[in-house]
Coordinates of C-alpha atoms and ligand atoms in Angstrom, one line a residue:
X199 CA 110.2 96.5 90.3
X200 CA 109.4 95.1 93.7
X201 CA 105.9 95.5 95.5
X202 CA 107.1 97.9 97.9
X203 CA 109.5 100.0 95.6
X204 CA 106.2 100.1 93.5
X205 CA 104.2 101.0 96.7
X206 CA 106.4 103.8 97.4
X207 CA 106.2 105.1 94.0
X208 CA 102.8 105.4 93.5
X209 CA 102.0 107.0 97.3
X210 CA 101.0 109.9 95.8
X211 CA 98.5 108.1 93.3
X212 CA 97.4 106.2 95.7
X213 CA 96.2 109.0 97.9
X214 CA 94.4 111.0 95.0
X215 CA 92.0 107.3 94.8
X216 CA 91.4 107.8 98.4
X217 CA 90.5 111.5 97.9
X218 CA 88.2 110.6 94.8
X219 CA 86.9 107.9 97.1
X220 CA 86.0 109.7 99.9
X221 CA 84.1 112.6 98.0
X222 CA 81.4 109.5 98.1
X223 CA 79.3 110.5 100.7
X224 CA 78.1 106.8 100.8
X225 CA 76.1 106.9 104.3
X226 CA 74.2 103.6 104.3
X227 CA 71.8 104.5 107.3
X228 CA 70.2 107.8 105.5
X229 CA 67.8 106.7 102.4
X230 CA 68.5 109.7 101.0
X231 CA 72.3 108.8 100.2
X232 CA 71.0 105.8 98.5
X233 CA 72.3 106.7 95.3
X234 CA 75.7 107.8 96.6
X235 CA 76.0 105.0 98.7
X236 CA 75.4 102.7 95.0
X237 CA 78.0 104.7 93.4
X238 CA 80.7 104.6 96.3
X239 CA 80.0 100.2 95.4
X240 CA 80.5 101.5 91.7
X241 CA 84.0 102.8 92.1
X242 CA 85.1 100.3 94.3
X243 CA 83.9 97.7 91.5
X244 CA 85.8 99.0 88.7
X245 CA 88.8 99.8 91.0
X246 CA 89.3 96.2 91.6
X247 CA 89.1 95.6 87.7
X248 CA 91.2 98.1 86.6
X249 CA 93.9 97.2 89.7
X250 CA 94.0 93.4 87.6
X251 CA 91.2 91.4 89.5
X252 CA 89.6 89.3 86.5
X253 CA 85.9 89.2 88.1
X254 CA 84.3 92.2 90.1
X255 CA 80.9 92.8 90.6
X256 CA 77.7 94.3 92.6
X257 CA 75.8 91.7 94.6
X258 CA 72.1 93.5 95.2
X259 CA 70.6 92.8 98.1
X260 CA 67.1 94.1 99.7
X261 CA 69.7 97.0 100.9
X262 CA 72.9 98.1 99.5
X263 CA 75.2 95.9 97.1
X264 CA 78.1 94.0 98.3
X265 CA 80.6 94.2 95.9
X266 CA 82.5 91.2 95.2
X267 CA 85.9 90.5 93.6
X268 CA 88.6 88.2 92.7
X269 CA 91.8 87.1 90.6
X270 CA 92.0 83.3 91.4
X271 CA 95.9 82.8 89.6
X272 CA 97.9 81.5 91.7
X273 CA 96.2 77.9 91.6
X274 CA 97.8 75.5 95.3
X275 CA 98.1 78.7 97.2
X276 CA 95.9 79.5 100.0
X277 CA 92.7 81.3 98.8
X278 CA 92.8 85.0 101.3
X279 CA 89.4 86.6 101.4
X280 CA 89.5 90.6 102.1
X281 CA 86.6 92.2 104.0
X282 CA 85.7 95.9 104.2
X283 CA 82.7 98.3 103.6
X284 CA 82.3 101.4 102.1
X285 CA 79.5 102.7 103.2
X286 CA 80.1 105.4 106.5
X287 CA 78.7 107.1 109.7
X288 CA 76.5 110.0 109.3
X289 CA 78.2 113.4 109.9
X290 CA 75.5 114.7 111.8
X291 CA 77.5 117.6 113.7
X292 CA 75.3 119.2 116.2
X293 CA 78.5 121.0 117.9
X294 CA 79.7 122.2 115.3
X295 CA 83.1 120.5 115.5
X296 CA 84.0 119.5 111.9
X297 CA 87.3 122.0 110.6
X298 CA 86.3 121.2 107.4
X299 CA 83.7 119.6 104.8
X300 CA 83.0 115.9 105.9
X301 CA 83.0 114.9 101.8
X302 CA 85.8 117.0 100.5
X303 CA 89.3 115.3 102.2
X304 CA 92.0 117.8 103.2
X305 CA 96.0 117.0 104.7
X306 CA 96.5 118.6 107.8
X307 CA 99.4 117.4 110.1
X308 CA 100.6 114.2 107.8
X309 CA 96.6 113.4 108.0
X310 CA 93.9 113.0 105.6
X311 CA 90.4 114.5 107.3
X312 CA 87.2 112.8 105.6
X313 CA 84.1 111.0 107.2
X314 CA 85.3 107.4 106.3
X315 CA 88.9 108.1 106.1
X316 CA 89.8 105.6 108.5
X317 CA 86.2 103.7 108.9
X318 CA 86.4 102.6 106.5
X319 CA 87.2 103.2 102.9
X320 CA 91.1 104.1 103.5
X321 CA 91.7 100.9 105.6
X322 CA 90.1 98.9 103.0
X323 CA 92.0 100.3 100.0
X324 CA 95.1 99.6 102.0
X325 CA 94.6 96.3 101.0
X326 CA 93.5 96.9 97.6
X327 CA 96.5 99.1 97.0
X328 CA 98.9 96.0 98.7
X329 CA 97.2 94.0 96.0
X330 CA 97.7 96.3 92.8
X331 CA 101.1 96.6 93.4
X332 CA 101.8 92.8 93.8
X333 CA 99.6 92.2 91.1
X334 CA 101.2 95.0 88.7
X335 CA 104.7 93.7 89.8
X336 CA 103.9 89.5 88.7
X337 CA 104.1 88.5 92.4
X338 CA 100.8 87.9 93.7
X339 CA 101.8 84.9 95.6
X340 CA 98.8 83.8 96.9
X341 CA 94.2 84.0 95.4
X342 CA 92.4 86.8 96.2
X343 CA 88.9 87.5 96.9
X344 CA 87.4 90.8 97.8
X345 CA 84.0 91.7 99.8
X346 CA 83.3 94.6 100.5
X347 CA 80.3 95.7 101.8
X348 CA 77.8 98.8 102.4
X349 CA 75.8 98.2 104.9
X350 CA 78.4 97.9 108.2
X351 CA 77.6 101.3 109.9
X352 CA 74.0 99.9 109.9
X353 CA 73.9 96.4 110.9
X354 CA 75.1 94.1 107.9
X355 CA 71.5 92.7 107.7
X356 CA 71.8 91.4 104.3
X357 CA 75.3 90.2 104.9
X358 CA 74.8 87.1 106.7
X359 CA 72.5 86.1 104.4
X360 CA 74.4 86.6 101.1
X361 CA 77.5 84.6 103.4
X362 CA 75.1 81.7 103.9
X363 CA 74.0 81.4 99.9
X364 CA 77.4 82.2 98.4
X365 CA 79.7 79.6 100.4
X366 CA 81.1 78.3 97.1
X367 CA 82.0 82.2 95.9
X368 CA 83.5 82.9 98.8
X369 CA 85.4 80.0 100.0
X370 CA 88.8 80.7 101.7
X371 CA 91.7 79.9 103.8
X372 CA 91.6 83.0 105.9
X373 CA 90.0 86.0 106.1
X374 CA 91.4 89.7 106.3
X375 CA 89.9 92.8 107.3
X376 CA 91.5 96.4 108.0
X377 CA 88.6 97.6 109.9
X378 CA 90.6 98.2 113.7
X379 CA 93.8 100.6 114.8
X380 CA 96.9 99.7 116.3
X381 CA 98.0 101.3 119.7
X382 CA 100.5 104.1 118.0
X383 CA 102.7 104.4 114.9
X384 CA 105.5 103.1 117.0
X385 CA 103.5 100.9 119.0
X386 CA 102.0 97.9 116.9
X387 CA 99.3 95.9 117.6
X388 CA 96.6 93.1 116.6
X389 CA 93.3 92.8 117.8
X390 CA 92.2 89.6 119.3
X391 CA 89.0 90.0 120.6
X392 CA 85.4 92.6 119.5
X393 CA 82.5 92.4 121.1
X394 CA 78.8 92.1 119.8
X395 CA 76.0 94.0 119.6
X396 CA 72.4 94.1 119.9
X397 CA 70.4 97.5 119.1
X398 CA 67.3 98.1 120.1
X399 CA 64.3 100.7 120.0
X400 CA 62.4 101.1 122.6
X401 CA 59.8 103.4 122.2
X402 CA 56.5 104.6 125.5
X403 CA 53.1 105.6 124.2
X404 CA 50.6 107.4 126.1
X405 CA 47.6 109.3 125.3
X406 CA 46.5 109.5 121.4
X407 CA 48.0 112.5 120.9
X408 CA 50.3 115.4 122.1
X409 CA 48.5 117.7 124.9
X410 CA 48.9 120.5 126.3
X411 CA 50.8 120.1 129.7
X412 CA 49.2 122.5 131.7
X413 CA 45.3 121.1 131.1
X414 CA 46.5 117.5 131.6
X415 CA 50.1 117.2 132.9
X416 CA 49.6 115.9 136.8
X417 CA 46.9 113.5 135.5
X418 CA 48.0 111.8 132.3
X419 CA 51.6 110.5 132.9
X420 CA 53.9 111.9 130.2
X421 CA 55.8 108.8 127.9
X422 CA 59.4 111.1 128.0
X423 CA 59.0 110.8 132.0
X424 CA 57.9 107.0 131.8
X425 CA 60.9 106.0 129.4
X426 CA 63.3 107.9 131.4
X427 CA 62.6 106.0 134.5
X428 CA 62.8 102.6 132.5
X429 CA 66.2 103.6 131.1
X430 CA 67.2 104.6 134.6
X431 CA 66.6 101.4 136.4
X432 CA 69.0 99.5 133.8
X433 CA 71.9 100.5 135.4
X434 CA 72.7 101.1 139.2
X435 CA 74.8 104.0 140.7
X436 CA 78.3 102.3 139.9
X437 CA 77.4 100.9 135.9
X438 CA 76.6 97.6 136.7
X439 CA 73.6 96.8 134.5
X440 CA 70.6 95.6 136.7
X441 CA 68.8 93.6 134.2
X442 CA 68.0 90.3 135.8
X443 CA 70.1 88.0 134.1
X444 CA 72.6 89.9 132.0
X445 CA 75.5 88.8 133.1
X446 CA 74.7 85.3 133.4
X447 CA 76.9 84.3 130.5
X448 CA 79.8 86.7 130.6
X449 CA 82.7 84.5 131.1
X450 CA 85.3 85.5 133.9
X451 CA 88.7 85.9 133.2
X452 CA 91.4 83.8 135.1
X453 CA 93.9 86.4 136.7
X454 CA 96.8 84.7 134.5
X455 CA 93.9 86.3 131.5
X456 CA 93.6 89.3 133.2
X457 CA 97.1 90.2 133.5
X458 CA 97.6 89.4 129.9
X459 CA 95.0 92.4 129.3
X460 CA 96.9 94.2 131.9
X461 CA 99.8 94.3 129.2
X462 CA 98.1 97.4 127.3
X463 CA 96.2 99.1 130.1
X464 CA 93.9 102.0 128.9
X465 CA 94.9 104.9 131.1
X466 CA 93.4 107.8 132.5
X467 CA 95.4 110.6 131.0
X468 CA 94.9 108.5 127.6
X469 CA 91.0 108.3 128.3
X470 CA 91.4 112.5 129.1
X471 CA 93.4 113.1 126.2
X472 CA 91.1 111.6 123.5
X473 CA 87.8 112.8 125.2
X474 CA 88.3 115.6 127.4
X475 CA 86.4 114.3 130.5
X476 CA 87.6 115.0 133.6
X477 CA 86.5 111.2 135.4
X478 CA 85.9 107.8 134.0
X479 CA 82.7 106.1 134.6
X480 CA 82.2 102.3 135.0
X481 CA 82.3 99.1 137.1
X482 CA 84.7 99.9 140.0
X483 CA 86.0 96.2 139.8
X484 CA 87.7 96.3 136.3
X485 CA 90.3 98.3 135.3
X486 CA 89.6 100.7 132.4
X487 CA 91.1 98.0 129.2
X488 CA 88.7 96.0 131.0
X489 CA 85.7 97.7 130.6
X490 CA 86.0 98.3 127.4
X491 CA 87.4 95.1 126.3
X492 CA 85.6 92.3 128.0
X493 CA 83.1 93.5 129.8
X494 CA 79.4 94.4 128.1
X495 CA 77.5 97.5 128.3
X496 CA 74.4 99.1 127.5
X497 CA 74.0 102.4 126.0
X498 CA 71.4 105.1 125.2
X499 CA 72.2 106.3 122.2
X500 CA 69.7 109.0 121.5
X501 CA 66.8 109.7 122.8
X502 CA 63.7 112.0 122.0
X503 CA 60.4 113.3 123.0
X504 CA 57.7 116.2 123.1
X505 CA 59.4 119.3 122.2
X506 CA 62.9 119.7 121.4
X507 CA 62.7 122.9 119.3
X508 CA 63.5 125.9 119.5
X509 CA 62.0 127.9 122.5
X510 CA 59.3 126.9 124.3
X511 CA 56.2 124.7 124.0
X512 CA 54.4 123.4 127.2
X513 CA 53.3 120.1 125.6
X514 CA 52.8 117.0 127.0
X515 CA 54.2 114.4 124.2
X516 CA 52.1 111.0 123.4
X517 CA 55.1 109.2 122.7
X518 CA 59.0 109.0 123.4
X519 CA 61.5 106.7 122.0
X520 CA 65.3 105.3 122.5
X521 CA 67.6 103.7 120.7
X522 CA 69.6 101.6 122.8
X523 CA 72.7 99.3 122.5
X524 CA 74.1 96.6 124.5
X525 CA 78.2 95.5 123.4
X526 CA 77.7 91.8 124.1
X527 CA 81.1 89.6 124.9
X528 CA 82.1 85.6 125.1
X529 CA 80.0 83.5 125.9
X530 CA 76.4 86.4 125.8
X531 CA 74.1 85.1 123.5
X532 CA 72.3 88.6 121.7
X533 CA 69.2 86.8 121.4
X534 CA 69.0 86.0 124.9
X535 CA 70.1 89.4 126.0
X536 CA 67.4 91.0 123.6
X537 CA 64.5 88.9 125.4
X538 CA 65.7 90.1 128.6
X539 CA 65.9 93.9 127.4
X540 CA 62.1 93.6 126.6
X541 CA 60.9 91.5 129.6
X542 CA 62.6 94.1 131.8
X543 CA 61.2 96.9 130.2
X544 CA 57.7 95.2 129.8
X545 CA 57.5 94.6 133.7
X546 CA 58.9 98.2 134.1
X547 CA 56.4 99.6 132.2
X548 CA 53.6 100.8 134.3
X549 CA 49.7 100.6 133.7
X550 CA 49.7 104.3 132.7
X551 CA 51.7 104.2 129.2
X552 CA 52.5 101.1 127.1
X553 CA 55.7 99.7 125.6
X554 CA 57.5 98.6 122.6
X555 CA 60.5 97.0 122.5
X556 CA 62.0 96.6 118.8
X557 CA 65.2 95.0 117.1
X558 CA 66.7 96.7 114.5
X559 CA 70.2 94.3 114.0
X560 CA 72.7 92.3 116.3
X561 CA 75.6 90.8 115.7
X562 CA 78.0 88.2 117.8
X563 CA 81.1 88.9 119.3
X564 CA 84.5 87.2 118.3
X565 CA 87.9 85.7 119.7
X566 CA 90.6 85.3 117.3
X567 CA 92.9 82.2 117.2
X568 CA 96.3 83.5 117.8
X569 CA 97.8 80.0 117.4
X570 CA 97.5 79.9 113.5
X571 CA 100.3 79.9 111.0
X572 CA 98.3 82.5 109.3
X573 CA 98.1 85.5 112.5
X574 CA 101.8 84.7 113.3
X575 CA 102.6 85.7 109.6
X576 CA 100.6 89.0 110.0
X577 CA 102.6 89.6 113.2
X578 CA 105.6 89.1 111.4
X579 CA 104.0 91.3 109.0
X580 CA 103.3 94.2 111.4
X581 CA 107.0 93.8 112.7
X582 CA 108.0 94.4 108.9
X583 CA 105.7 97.1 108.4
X584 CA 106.6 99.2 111.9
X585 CA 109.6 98.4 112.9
X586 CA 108.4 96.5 116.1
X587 CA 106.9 93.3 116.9
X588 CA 103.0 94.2 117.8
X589 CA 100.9 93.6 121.1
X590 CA 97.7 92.1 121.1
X591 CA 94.6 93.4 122.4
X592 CA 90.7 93.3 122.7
X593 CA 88.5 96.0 121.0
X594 CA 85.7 97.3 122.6
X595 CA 83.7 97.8 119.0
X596 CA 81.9 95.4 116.7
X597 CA 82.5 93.8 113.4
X598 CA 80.0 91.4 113.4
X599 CA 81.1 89.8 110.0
X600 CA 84.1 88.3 111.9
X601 CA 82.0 85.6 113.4
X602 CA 79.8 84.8 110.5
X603 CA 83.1 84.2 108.6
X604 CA 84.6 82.1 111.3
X605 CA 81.7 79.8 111.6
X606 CA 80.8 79.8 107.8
X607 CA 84.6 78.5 106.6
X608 CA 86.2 77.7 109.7
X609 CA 89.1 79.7 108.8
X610 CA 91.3 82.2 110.8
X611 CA 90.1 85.9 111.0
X612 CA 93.2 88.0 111.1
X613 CA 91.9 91.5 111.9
X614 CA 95.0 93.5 110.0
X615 CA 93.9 96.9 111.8
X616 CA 96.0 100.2 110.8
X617 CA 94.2 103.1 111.9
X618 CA 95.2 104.9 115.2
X619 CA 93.2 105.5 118.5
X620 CA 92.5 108.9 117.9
X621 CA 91.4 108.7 114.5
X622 CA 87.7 109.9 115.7
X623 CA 85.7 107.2 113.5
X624 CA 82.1 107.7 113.6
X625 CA 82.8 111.3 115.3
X626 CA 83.7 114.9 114.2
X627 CA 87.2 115.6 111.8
X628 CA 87.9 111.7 111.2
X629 CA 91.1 110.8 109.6
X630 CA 93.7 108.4 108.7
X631 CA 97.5 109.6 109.2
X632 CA 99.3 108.9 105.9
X633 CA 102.2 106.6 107.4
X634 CA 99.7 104.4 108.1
X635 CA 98.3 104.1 105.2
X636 CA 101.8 103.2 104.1
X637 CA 103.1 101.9 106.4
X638 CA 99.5 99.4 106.0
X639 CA 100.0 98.7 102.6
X640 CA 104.0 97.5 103.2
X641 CA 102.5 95.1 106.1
X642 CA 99.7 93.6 103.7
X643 CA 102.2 93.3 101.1
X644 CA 104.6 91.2 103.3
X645 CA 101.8 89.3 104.8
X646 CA 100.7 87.8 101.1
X647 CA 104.3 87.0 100.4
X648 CA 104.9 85.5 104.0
X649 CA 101.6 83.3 103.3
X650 CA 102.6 82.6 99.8
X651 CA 105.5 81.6 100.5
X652 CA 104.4 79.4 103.5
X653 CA 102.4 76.2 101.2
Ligands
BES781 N1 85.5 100.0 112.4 C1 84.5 99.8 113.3 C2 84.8 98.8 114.4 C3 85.7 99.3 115.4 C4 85.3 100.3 116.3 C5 87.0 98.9 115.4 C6 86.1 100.8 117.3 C7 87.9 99.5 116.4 C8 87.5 100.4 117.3 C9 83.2 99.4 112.6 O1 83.0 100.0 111.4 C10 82.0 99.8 113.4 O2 81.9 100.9 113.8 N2 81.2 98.8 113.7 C11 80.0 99.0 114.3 C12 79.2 97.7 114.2 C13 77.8 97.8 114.7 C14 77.0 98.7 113.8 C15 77.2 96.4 114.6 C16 80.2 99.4 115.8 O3 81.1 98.9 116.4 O4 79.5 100.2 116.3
ZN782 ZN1 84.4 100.2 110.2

């Protein structure tokens, strides 16, 4: 049989995997889904054995494993390494807005709902299921490595590490990863550019312990009030962040750049459609596509203080705390940016509370070379898979992985991305719509042949 007859054959197999797959609820930021997120590696590491990979196993690392795999038989051909993780986001739903149980995937409207669906277990198994059925067909045409790893959602801290002491393991000629979506089903499209990240904790103390507001509030200043003016002054009224030097690096686009980007504009009605506000927020300079895709931001992304329960409590809290984010793009360094984070919020601090500014991961920001034999196969690839040649675009999210990989080998990143806009990753009723999870598997299929075929 051919790979794709085989593909086709086998769709409804391949979705009962997913299914079993996403009952995982492998959630690498919450210790208590430690065990989960082991056994989510655990299926994934006999998966790629029984699929026909001759080596697959766990990597432990201070966090979760990596799971690494590989079927090396097809000596002269280039060497592809696969990325993906399969840990997820939490499900934490304080609307109210999941239809159904995060961990127990259900079709509605040619869609599979799951947390992970899409981010990010059904992207990767897109390629593992373009791999079985080359494999189980004799035409794997080129070597295959897999990493997959369980710590994405939350930073890849051990990651880089593992990268750095395993060159000889994972040694390629390019690199793979399913982690992004394409415009629409019948709109096709590659991303060439995610920005970085830096998240931070920044947390206000004041008095030794909580009081009560009424016998001390006017003359002790509260920590929730004293972090809330800190996180004000970061931005000014338009969005432009006001910390002294943050934009130093952030490289400016030539308008021949800009009207490139301009090519897949991010529209208002779009922006409506997928989040129900009524007006966009930003820097009035840059059109919407560029906000998101080359510009860098800094977000509050939670907050808390004092009393948040339910009812009443006049208290006056001893502490509050933020976690912050900054998307960093070419050329921000995140080390840089992290220095000025905390110098701006140590001189913002007043002599009334004190301050804390903390780390807790960062990761750098990537171009991808569209000049390589390698992307124009995948594009090729895409045009087999959809029906239509793809655009190319920049991603406002994060993968830091894709740099690490770049500098470690040297080797093209080719970010293979299939699920779709509104897909909801990280958000309430996630999902991955099932013609692109076949239509995925046909375009990683043709891109192993193309590449096979190309030495
Ligand atoms: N799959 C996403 C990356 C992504 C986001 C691609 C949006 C396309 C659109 C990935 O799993 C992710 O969420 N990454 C984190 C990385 C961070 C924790 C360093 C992100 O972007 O927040
Ligand atoms: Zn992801």
């Amino acid at each position: 049989m051919n790979p794709y007859d085989y593909a086709d054959a086998h769709r409804e197999a391949f979705l009962a995997e997913l299914e079993t797959l996403l009952r995982i609820p492998s959630v690498s930021t919450l210790s208590e889904h430690k065990g989960d997120v082991h056994r989510a590696a655990e299926w994934f590491r006999q998966h790629l054995l029984d699929i026909g990979m001759t080596r697959a196993e766990l990597f432990e690392t201070p966090g979760h494993p990596l799971v690494y795999a590989e079927w090396l038989g097809a000596p002269g051909a280039p060497t592809v390494l696969v990325y993906g993780h399969y840990d997820v986001q939490p499900v934490d739903d304080p609307e109210g807005q999941w239809k159904s149980d995060p961990f127990e995937p259900v079709i509605r409207g040619g869609a599979l709902y799951a947390r992970g669906a899409t981010d990010d277990k059904g992207q990767t198994l897109t390629q593992v299921k373009a791999v079985q059925s080359l494999l189980e067909n004799g035409g794997m045409p080129v070597n295959i490595k897999f990493l997959i790893e369980g710590e994405e959602e939350s930073g890849s801290v051990n990651l880089y590490d593992f990268i750095d002491n395993h060159h000889d393991l994972l040694r390629c000629d390019v690199a793979v990863i399913s982690d992004t979506h394409i415009l629409g089903k019948d709109r096709p499209s590659i991303v060439i550019g995610l920005r970085g990240m830096t998240y931070l904790e920044i947390e206000v103390r004041g008095p030794s312990h909580d009081l009560h507001s009424g016998s001390y509030g006017g003359v002790v200043h509260n920590p929730a009030q004293a972090l809330v003016e800190i996180l004000a002054a970061m931005h000014d009224a338009q969005g432009h962040i006001t910390i002294p030097g943050f934009y130093d690096r952030v490289q400016v686009l030539t308008p021949e750049q800009r009207a490139d980007l301009a090519k897949n504009p991010m529209s208002l009605e779009r922006l409506q459609a997928e989040t129900d506000i009524s007006e966009a927020w930003g820097e009035p300079e840059f059109d919407l596509h560029e906000r998101i895709g080359i510009r860098p931001t800094l977000e509050i992304n939670g907050i808390v203080g004092g009393w948040t329960g339910e009812g009443a409590k006049t208290v006056l809290p001893a502490r509050a705390m933020a976690k912050v984010s900054c998307r960093l793009v070419p050329n921000q360094n995140a080390i840089e940016i992290e220095k000025l984070i905390a110098d701006f919020v140590a001189a913002h601090t007043p002599p009334t509370v004190t301050s804390e500014t903390r780390v807790l991961h960062r990761g750098d920001w990537a171009v991808v070379d569209t000049d390589s034999p390698y992307f124009r196969a995948a594009a090729d690839a895409y045009t087999f898979g959809f029906g239509k040649a793809p655009v190319y675009m920049r991603e406002g999210g994060s993968i830091p992985v894709v740099a690490s990989l770049q500098r470690a080998f040297d080797i093209p990143v080719i970010l293979m991305g299939f699920g779709l806009p509104d897909d909801n990753l990280h958000g309430p009723n996630e999902k991955f719509d099932l013609e692109c999870f076949y239509s995925g598997i046909r375009t990683a299929i043709k891109f192993y042949e193309t590449i096979g075929a190309m030495h």
